[in-house]
């Protein structure tokens, strides 16, 4: 497979897809900034980082949430949430309820002006609670009337953009199990169907990694299996028919080389068609633990709805690994994947990206070789 393309930017933090085929991040001056991908007259790839505004001017300490439609970006720094809307140029910073003993977990858009934020915290008795509240970007206020408290209920994602209906789950902390259902935040209605019951059956433990592709009708997530008293992480892909009566479960371990383990889903594209995993099970010359990265394409054209793995040649370990990775749409190459690596000599981060078109060529080559081998064995 082709080597990654090096870029001339020093990326210091996370980045996520923005508008106009750009990424949004925080630059070296702790400002919201965009990354634009360009090609010069000699055909050389480069990237340009530009500040969106002179805000929030503080180091991020947690994940951030980006809503390209309304051009809103939110970041949590220390005890404060900082929100900026690029269309209106409005910004606001505030300290949420119980911020000293909890963290932000997710945020959703109910309209171009209203965010629905989830704050996960522990009360004085150390019981886990989920707090949701609405935040209006025009009013820039948060008060007790905006807060809606729920115990053990977690919203996973909206069923429709700007919608008030969610897929959610409720956890039984004594049994360490959870139940999935649909939830309407407007009237607090809860209901289930074959799909949510299947989720409860297949994913009995509460999970944080769930990625759904509605167009292709599949989701990728973790399954925790009890093996000899230990919980083992296994990734699986679940499919369903249009009427949600016929389901398929496909373990991604099926494409992992013998003796290796699919450890972590490093990143997944916004359209849920591409993913990058960590593969464990490699050893260095001094018996040190190493791993490799591997790309996979999720598509119904493959027998189990995912392609063979395309494993990166290089080894990674304790002092060498990818940072701040994200899929993005390049204006010329289409879907790509960017990551940064620390240069040991300069002590600076170097940015690189892979073209998914190159990865797809490698997938096609692997499938063609397998087809030829099968045909040869048949003779």
CSV table of C-alpha atoms in Angstrom, one decimal, residues 3-375:
chain,number,residue,atom,x,y,z
A,3,UNK,CA,3.0,5.4,2.1
A,4,UNK,CA,1.2,8.2,4.0
A,5,UNK,CA,1.6,11.8,2.8
A,6,UNK,CA,3.3,14.2,5.2
A,7,UNK,CA,1.8,17.6,6.0
A,8,UNK,CA,3.4,20.8,7.1
A,9,UNK,CA,1.3,21.5,10.2
A,10,UNK,CA,2.1,21.0,13.9
A,11,UNK,CA,-1.2,19.5,15.2
A,12,UNK,CA,-1.3,19.7,19.0
A,13,UNK,CA,-4.8,18.4,19.8
A,14,UNK,CA,-7.9,16.6,18.6
A,15,UNK,CA,-9.5,17.5,15.3
A,16,UNK,CA,-13.0,16.8,13.9
A,17,UNK,CA,-14.7,17.3,10.5
A,18,UNK,CA,-15.9,20.9,9.9
A,19,UNK,CA,-17.5,22.6,6.9
A,20,UNK,CA,-16.0,23.0,3.4
A,21,UNK,CA,-13.9,19.8,3.7
A,22,UNK,CA,-12.0,21.2,6.6
A,23,UNK,CA,-11.2,20.0,10.1
A,24,UNK,CA,-11.6,22.0,13.3
A,25,UNK,CA,-9.1,21.8,16.2
A,26,UNK,CA,-7.4,24.0,18.7
A,27,UNK,CA,-4.1,25.6,17.7
A,28,UNK,CA,-0.9,26.3,19.5
A,29,UNK,CA,-2.3,29.5,20.9
A,30,UNK,CA,-5.3,27.6,22.4
A,31,UNK,CA,-7.8,29.1,19.9
A,32,UNK,CA,-10.5,27.3,17.8
A,33,UNK,CA,-8.9,26.8,14.4
A,34,UNK,CA,-9.6,25.1,11.0
A,35,UNK,CA,-7.3,22.9,8.9
A,36,UNK,CA,-7.6,23.3,5.2
A,37,UNK,CA,-6.1,20.8,2.8
A,38,UNK,CA,-4.5,22.1,-0.4
A,39,UNK,CA,-2.3,21.1,-3.3
A,40,UNK,CA,0.3,23.6,-4.7
A,41,UNK,CA,1.1,24.2,-8.4
A,42,UNK,CA,3.8,21.4,-8.3
A,43,UNK,CA,1.3,18.9,-7.1
A,44,UNK,CA,2.6,18.8,-3.5
A,45,UNK,CA,0.1,18.4,-0.7
A,46,UNK,CA,0.1,20.8,2.2
A,47,UNK,CA,-2.3,22.0,4.9
A,48,UNK,CA,-3.1,25.4,6.2
A,49,UNK,CA,-4.2,26.1,9.8
A,50,UNK,CA,-6.3,29.3,10.4
A,51,UNK,CA,-7.9,30.6,13.7
A,52,UNK,CA,-11.7,30.8,13.8
A,53,UNK,CA,-11.5,33.3,16.6
A,54,UNK,CA,-9.3,34.5,19.5
A,55,UNK,CA,-11.1,32.1,21.9
A,56,UNK,CA,-11.2,30.2,24.3
A,57,UNK,CA,-7.5,30.9,25.0
A,58,UNK,CA,-7.2,28.0,27.5
A,59,UNK,CA,-5.8,24.5,27.2
A,60,UNK,CA,-8.4,21.8,26.5
A,61,UNK,CA,-8.6,19.0,29.0
A,62,UNK,CA,-11.3,16.8,27.5
A,63,UNK,CA,-13.1,15.9,24.3
A,64,UNK,CA,-15.0,18.5,22.2
A,65,UNK,CA,-18.2,18.5,20.2
A,66,UNK,CA,-18.6,19.9,16.7
A,67,UNK,CA,-21.9,20.7,14.9
A,68,UNK,CA,-20.9,21.7,11.3
A,69,UNK,CA,-24.6,22.5,10.3
A,70,UNK,CA,-24.8,25.4,12.8
A,71,UNK,CA,-21.0,25.8,12.9
A,72,UNK,CA,-20.9,25.4,16.6
A,73,UNK,CA,-17.9,24.0,18.5
A,74,UNK,CA,-17.8,23.2,22.3
A,75,UNK,CA,-14.8,22.3,24.4
A,76,UNK,CA,-14.3,21.4,28.0
A,77,UNK,CA,-11.3,22.9,29.7
A,78,UNK,CA,-10.7,22.2,33.4
A,79,UNK,CA,-14.0,23.0,35.0
A,80,UNK,CA,-15.5,25.1,32.2
A,81,UNK,CA,-17.4,24.5,29.0
A,82,UNK,CA,-16.6,26.9,26.2
A,83,UNK,CA,-19.0,27.3,23.2
A,84,UNK,CA,-18.5,29.3,20.0
A,85,UNK,CA,-20.8,29.7,17.1
A,86,UNK,CA,-19.0,30.7,13.9
A,87,UNK,CA,-22.1,32.0,12.1
A,88,UNK,CA,-23.2,34.4,14.8
A,89,UNK,CA,-19.7,34.9,16.3
A,90,UNK,CA,-21.2,34.4,19.7
A,91,UNK,CA,-19.2,32.8,22.5
A,92,UNK,CA,-19.9,31.8,26.1
A,93,UNK,CA,-18.1,30.1,28.9
A,94,UNK,CA,-19.7,28.6,32.0
A,95,UNK,CA,-19.2,26.1,34.9
A,96,UNK,CA,-21.8,23.3,34.9
A,97,UNK,CA,-23.5,21.7,37.8
A,98,UNK,CA,-21.3,19.4,39.9
A,99,UNK,CA,-18.3,19.9,37.5
A,100,UNK,CA,-15.9,19.2,40.3
A,101,UNK,CA,-16.9,15.6,40.4
A,102,UNK,CA,-18.0,14.7,36.9
A,103,UNK,CA,-17.4,15.2,33.2
A,104,UNK,CA,-19.1,16.0,30.0
A,105,UNK,CA,-20.1,13.0,28.0
A,106,UNK,CA,-22.0,14.1,24.9
A,107,UNK,CA,-24.0,16.9,23.3
A,108,UNK,CA,-26.7,17.1,20.7
A,109,UNK,CA,-28.4,19.8,18.6
A,110,UNK,CA,-32.1,20.2,19.0
A,111,UNK,CA,-32.1,23.2,16.6
A,112,UNK,CA,-29.5,25.5,15.1
A,113,UNK,CA,-29.7,27.6,18.3
A,114,UNK,CA,-30.3,24.9,21.0
A,115,UNK,CA,-27.9,22.4,22.3
A,116,UNK,CA,-28.9,19.4,24.5
A,117,UNK,CA,-25.9,18.6,26.7
A,118,UNK,CA,-25.2,15.6,28.8
A,119,UNK,CA,-23.2,15.8,32.0
A,120,UNK,CA,-22.2,12.7,33.8
A,121,UNK,CA,-21.4,13.1,37.5
A,122,UNK,CA,-21.4,11.3,40.9
A,123,UNK,CA,-23.5,12.6,43.8
A,124,UNK,CA,-22.5,12.8,47.4
A,125,UNK,CA,-23.3,9.1,47.9
A,126,UNK,CA,-21.2,8.2,44.8
A,127,UNK,CA,-24.3,7.2,42.8
A,128,UNK,CA,-23.8,7.6,39.1
A,129,UNK,CA,-26.3,10.2,37.6
A,130,UNK,CA,-26.9,11.6,34.2
A,131,UNK,CA,-27.8,15.3,33.9
A,132,UNK,CA,-29.2,16.7,30.7
A,133,UNK,CA,-30.0,20.4,30.1
A,134,UNK,CA,-30.8,22.6,27.2
A,135,UNK,CA,-28.5,25.4,26.2
A,136,UNK,CA,-29.8,28.3,24.1
A,137,UNK,CA,-27.0,30.0,22.2
A,138,UNK,CA,-29.0,33.2,21.8
A,139,UNK,CA,-29.8,33.5,25.6
A,140,UNK,CA,-26.5,32.2,26.7
A,141,UNK,CA,-28.0,31.1,30.0
A,142,UNK,CA,-28.1,28.0,32.0
A,143,UNK,CA,-30.3,27.8,35.1
A,144,UNK,CA,-32.2,25.2,37.1
A,145,UNK,CA,-35.2,25.4,34.8
A,146,UNK,CA,-33.0,24.2,31.9
A,147,UNK,CA,-31.8,21.1,33.8
A,148,UNK,CA,-33.6,17.7,33.4
A,149,UNK,CA,-32.2,15.0,35.7
A,150,UNK,CA,-32.4,11.3,35.0
A,151,UNK,CA,-30.9,8.5,37.0
A,152,UNK,CA,-29.2,5.7,35.0
A,153,UNK,CA,-30.5,6.8,31.6
A,154,UNK,CA,-28.0,7.5,28.9
A,155,UNK,CA,-28.9,9.0,25.5
A,156,UNK,CA,-26.8,7.4,22.7
A,157,UNK,CA,-27.9,9.3,19.6
A,158,UNK,CA,-30.8,11.1,17.9
A,159,UNK,CA,-32.9,9.1,15.6
A,160,UNK,CA,-33.2,12.1,13.2
A,161,UNK,CA,-31.2,15.4,12.9
A,162,UNK,CA,-32.6,18.0,15.3
A,163,UNK,CA,-35.0,15.4,16.6
A,164,UNK,CA,-36.2,14.9,20.2
A,165,UNK,CA,-36.3,11.1,19.9
A,166,UNK,CA,-33.2,9.1,21.0
A,167,UNK,CA,-31.9,5.6,21.3
A,168,UNK,CA,-31.0,5.3,25.0
A,169,UNK,CA,-30.2,2.7,27.7
A,170,UNK,CA,-30.7,2.3,31.4
A,171,UNK,CA,-28.2,0.6,33.6
A,172,UNK,CA,-28.8,-1.8,36.5
A,173,UNK,CA,-25.6,-1.2,38.4
A,174,UNK,CA,-26.1,-4.1,40.8
A,175,UNK,CA,-26.3,-6.6,37.9
A,176,UNK,CA,-24.0,-4.6,35.7
A,177,UNK,CA,-26.4,-4.9,32.8
A,178,UNK,CA,-28.4,-2.5,30.7
A,179,UNK,CA,-31.6,-2.3,28.8
A,180,UNK,CA,-32.0,-0.4,25.5
A,181,UNK,CA,-35.1,1.6,24.4
A,182,UNK,CA,-36.3,4.6,22.6
A,183,UNK,CA,-36.8,7.8,24.5
A,184,UNK,CA,-38.6,11.1,23.7
A,185,UNK,CA,-37.1,14.0,25.7
A,186,UNK,CA,-40.1,16.2,25.1
A,187,UNK,CA,-42.8,14.0,26.8
A,188,UNK,CA,-40.5,11.4,28.5
A,189,UNK,CA,-42.1,8.6,26.5
A,190,UNK,CA,-40.2,5.3,26.4
A,191,UNK,CA,-40.9,2.4,24.0
A,192,UNK,CA,-39.2,-0.7,22.7
A,193,UNK,CA,-39.3,-2.9,19.6
A,194,UNK,CA,-37.5,-5.9,18.1
A,195,UNK,CA,-34.4,-3.8,17.4
A,196,UNK,CA,-33.9,-2.5,21.0
A,197,UNK,CA,-34.7,-5.9,22.4
A,198,UNK,CA,-32.0,-7.4,20.2
A,199,UNK,CA,-29.5,-4.7,21.4
A,200,UNK,CA,-30.3,-5.7,25.0
A,201,UNK,CA,-29.7,-9.4,24.1
A,202,UNK,CA,-26.5,-8.8,22.1
A,203,UNK,CA,-24.9,-6.0,24.1
A,204,UNK,CA,-26.0,-6.7,27.7
A,205,UNK,CA,-23.3,-4.5,29.2
A,206,UNK,CA,-23.5,-0.7,28.8
A,207,UNK,CA,-21.1,0.4,26.1
A,208,UNK,CA,-19.7,3.8,25.1
A,209,UNK,CA,-18.7,2.8,21.6
A,210,UNK,CA,-21.6,2.5,19.3
A,211,UNK,CA,-21.5,3.5,15.7
A,212,UNK,CA,-24.5,3.2,13.5
A,213,UNK,CA,-24.9,3.5,9.7
A,214,UNK,CA,-28.6,3.9,9.0
A,215,UNK,CA,-28.3,3.8,5.2
A,216,UNK,CA,-26.4,0.4,5.3
A,217,UNK,CA,-28.4,-0.8,8.4
A,218,UNK,CA,-25.6,-1.9,10.6
A,219,UNK,CA,-23.8,-0.8,13.7
A,220,UNK,CA,-20.3,-1.5,15.1
A,221,UNK,CA,-19.8,-1.9,18.9
A,222,UNK,CA,-18.1,-3.8,21.7
A,223,UNK,CA,-19.3,-7.1,23.2
A,224,UNK,CA,-17.9,-8.0,26.6
A,225,UNK,CA,-17.7,-11.8,26.9
A,226,UNK,CA,-17.0,-13.6,30.2
A,227,UNK,CA,-14.1,-16.0,29.5
A,228,UNK,CA,-12.8,-17.9,32.6
A,229,UNK,CA,-14.1,-15.2,34.9
A,230,UNK,CA,-12.5,-12.3,32.9
A,231,UNK,CA,-14.3,-9.9,30.6
A,232,UNK,CA,-12.9,-9.9,27.1
A,233,UNK,CA,-13.4,-7.1,24.6
A,234,UNK,CA,-14.7,-8.2,21.2
A,235,UNK,CA,-15.9,-6.0,18.4
A,236,UNK,CA,-18.9,-7.1,16.5
A,237,UNK,CA,-21.0,-5.8,13.6
A,238,UNK,CA,-24.8,-6.1,13.8
A,239,UNK,CA,-27.1,-5.9,10.7
A,240,UNK,CA,-30.9,-5.8,10.4
A,241,UNK,CA,-33.5,-6.0,7.8
A,242,UNK,CA,-35.7,-3.0,6.8
A,243,UNK,CA,-38.5,-4.2,9.0
A,244,UNK,CA,-36.1,-4.9,11.9
A,245,UNK,CA,-37.1,-8.5,12.2
A,246,UNK,CA,-34.0,-10.2,10.7
A,247,UNK,CA,-30.7,-9.7,12.5
A,248,UNK,CA,-27.1,-10.7,11.8
A,249,UNK,CA,-24.2,-10.7,14.2
A,250,UNK,CA,-20.6,-10.8,12.7
A,251,UNK,CA,-17.6,-10.8,15.0
A,252,UNK,CA,-14.7,-8.7,13.6
A,253,UNK,CA,-12.3,-11.1,15.1
A,254,UNK,CA,-13.0,-13.2,12.0
A,255,UNK,CA,-10.6,-11.0,9.9
A,256,UNK,CA,-7.8,-10.7,12.6
A,257,UNK,CA,-4.6,-12.7,11.9
A,258,UNK,CA,-4.1,-15.7,14.1
A,259,UNK,CA,-2.4,-14.9,17.4
A,260,UNK,CA,-3.4,-11.2,17.1
A,261,UNK,CA,-6.2,-9.3,18.9
A,262,UNK,CA,-8.4,-6.4,17.8
A,263,UNK,CA,-7.9,-4.1,20.8
A,264,UNK,CA,-9.3,-0.6,20.2
A,265,UNK,CA,-11.3,1.2,17.6
A,266,UNK,CA,-8.9,4.1,17.1
A,267,UNK,CA,-11.2,6.2,14.8
A,268,UNK,CA,-14.2,5.8,12.5
A,269,UNK,CA,-15.4,8.0,9.7
A,270,UNK,CA,-18.5,10.2,10.0
A,271,UNK,CA,-20.3,8.0,7.4
A,272,UNK,CA,-19.4,4.9,9.4
A,273,UNK,CA,-17.8,3.3,6.3
A,274,UNK,CA,-14.2,3.3,7.4
A,275,UNK,CA,-12.5,2.3,10.7
A,276,UNK,CA,-9.0,2.1,12.1
A,277,UNK,CA,-8.2,-0.5,14.8
A,278,UNK,CA,-5.2,-1.3,17.0
A,279,UNK,CA,-4.0,-4.9,16.6
A,280,UNK,CA,-2.2,-6.4,19.6
A,281,UNK,CA,0.0,-9.5,19.7
A,282,UNK,CA,3.3,-8.3,18.2
A,283,UNK,CA,6.7,-8.5,20.0
A,284,UNK,CA,9.9,-6.5,19.5
A,285,UNK,CA,13.5,-7.7,19.5
A,286,UNK,CA,13.7,-7.2,23.2
A,287,UNK,CA,10.3,-8.9,23.7
A,288,UNK,CA,8.6,-5.5,24.2
A,289,UNK,CA,4.9,-5.3,23.5
A,290,UNK,CA,4.1,-3.7,20.1
A,291,UNK,CA,1.0,-3.3,18.0
A,292,UNK,CA,0.0,-2.3,14.5
A,293,UNK,CA,-2.8,-0.2,13.0
A,294,UNK,CA,-5.3,-1.7,10.5
A,295,UNK,CA,-7.9,-0.2,8.2
A,296,UNK,CA,-11.3,-1.8,7.5
A,297,UNK,CA,-14.1,-0.9,5.2
A,298,UNK,CA,-17.7,-1.4,6.3
A,299,UNK,CA,-20.0,-2.2,3.4
A,300,UNK,CA,-22.7,-4.7,2.6
A,301,UNK,CA,-20.9,-5.7,-0.6
A,302,UNK,CA,-18.6,-7.9,1.6
A,303,UNK,CA,-19.8,-11.3,2.8
A,304,UNK,CA,-19.9,-10.2,6.5
A,305,UNK,CA,-20.4,-6.5,5.8
A,306,UNK,CA,-16.8,-5.7,6.4
A,307,UNK,CA,-13.6,-6.0,4.3
A,308,UNK,CA,-10.3,-7.8,5.0
A,309,UNK,CA,-8.0,-5.8,7.2
A,310,UNK,CA,-5.3,-3.7,5.6
A,311,UNK,CA,-2.5,-3.7,8.2
A,312,UNK,CA,0.1,-0.9,8.3
A,313,UNK,CA,3.6,-2.2,7.9
A,314,UNK,CA,5.2,-0.2,10.7
A,315,UNK,CA,5.2,-1.3,14.3
A,316,UNK,CA,4.1,0.9,17.2
A,317,UNK,CA,4.7,0.7,20.9
A,318,UNK,CA,5.1,2.6,24.2
A,319,UNK,CA,7.0,5.5,22.7
A,320,UNK,CA,5.7,5.5,19.2
A,321,UNK,CA,2.0,5.8,18.3
A,322,UNK,CA,-0.6,7.8,16.4
A,323,UNK,CA,-2.1,10.9,18.1
A,324,UNK,CA,-5.0,13.1,17.3
A,325,UNK,CA,-6.4,11.0,14.4
A,326,UNK,CA,-9.5,11.8,12.3
A,327,UNK,CA,-11.1,10.9,9.1
A,328,UNK,CA,-11.9,13.8,6.7
A,329,UNK,CA,-13.0,14.5,3.2
A,330,UNK,CA,-10.1,15.8,1.0
A,331,UNK,CA,-11.3,18.2,-1.8
A,332,UNK,CA,-9.4,16.1,-4.3
A,333,UNK,CA,-8.8,12.6,-2.9
A,334,UNK,CA,-12.1,12.1,-1.1
A,335,UNK,CA,-12.2,10.2,2.1
A,336,UNK,CA,-8.8,10.3,3.9
A,337,UNK,CA,-7.4,9.6,7.4
A,338,UNK,CA,-5.1,12.0,9.2
A,339,UNK,CA,-2.9,11.4,12.3
A,340,UNK,CA,0.1,12.9,14.0
A,341,UNK,CA,3.4,11.4,15.2
A,342,UNK,CA,5.9,12.9,17.6
A,343,UNK,CA,9.3,13.4,15.8
A,344,UNK,CA,12.0,12.3,18.3
A,345,UNK,CA,14.6,14.6,16.9
A,346,UNK,CA,12.7,17.9,16.6
A,347,UNK,CA,10.3,17.0,19.5
A,348,UNK,CA,7.4,18.3,17.3
A,349,UNK,CA,4.3,16.6,16.0
A,350,UNK,CA,4.3,15.8,12.4
A,351,UNK,CA,1.0,15.3,10.6
A,352,UNK,CA,0.3,12.6,7.9
A,353,UNK,CA,-2.7,11.3,6.0
A,354,UNK,CA,-3.7,8.2,4.1
A,355,UNK,CA,-6.0,8.2,1.1
A,356,UNK,CA,-8.8,5.7,1.5
A,357,UNK,CA,-8.6,5.2,-2.3
A,358,UNK,CA,-5.2,3.6,-1.7
A,359,UNK,CA,-6.5,1.4,1.1
A,360,UNK,CA,-9.4,0.4,-1.2
A,361,UNK,CA,-6.9,-0.7,-3.9
A,362,UNK,CA,-5.2,-2.8,-1.3
A,363,UNK,CA,-8.5,-4.4,-0.2
A,364,UNK,CA,-9.3,-5.2,-3.8
A,365,UNK,CA,-5.9,-6.7,-4.3
A,366,UNK,CA,-6.3,-9.0,-1.2
A,367,UNK,CA,-9.7,-10.1,-2.4
A,368,UNK,CA,-8.4,-10.8,-5.9
A,369,UNK,CA,-5.5,-12.9,-4.5
A,370,UNK,CA,-8.0,-14.9,-2.3
A,371,UNK,CA,-10.2,-15.5,-5.3
A,372,UNK,CA,-7.3,-16.8,-7.4
A,373,UNK,CA,-6.2,-19.0,-4.5
A,374,UNK,CA,-9.6,-20.5,-4.1
A,375,UNK,CA,-9.9,-21.0,-7.9
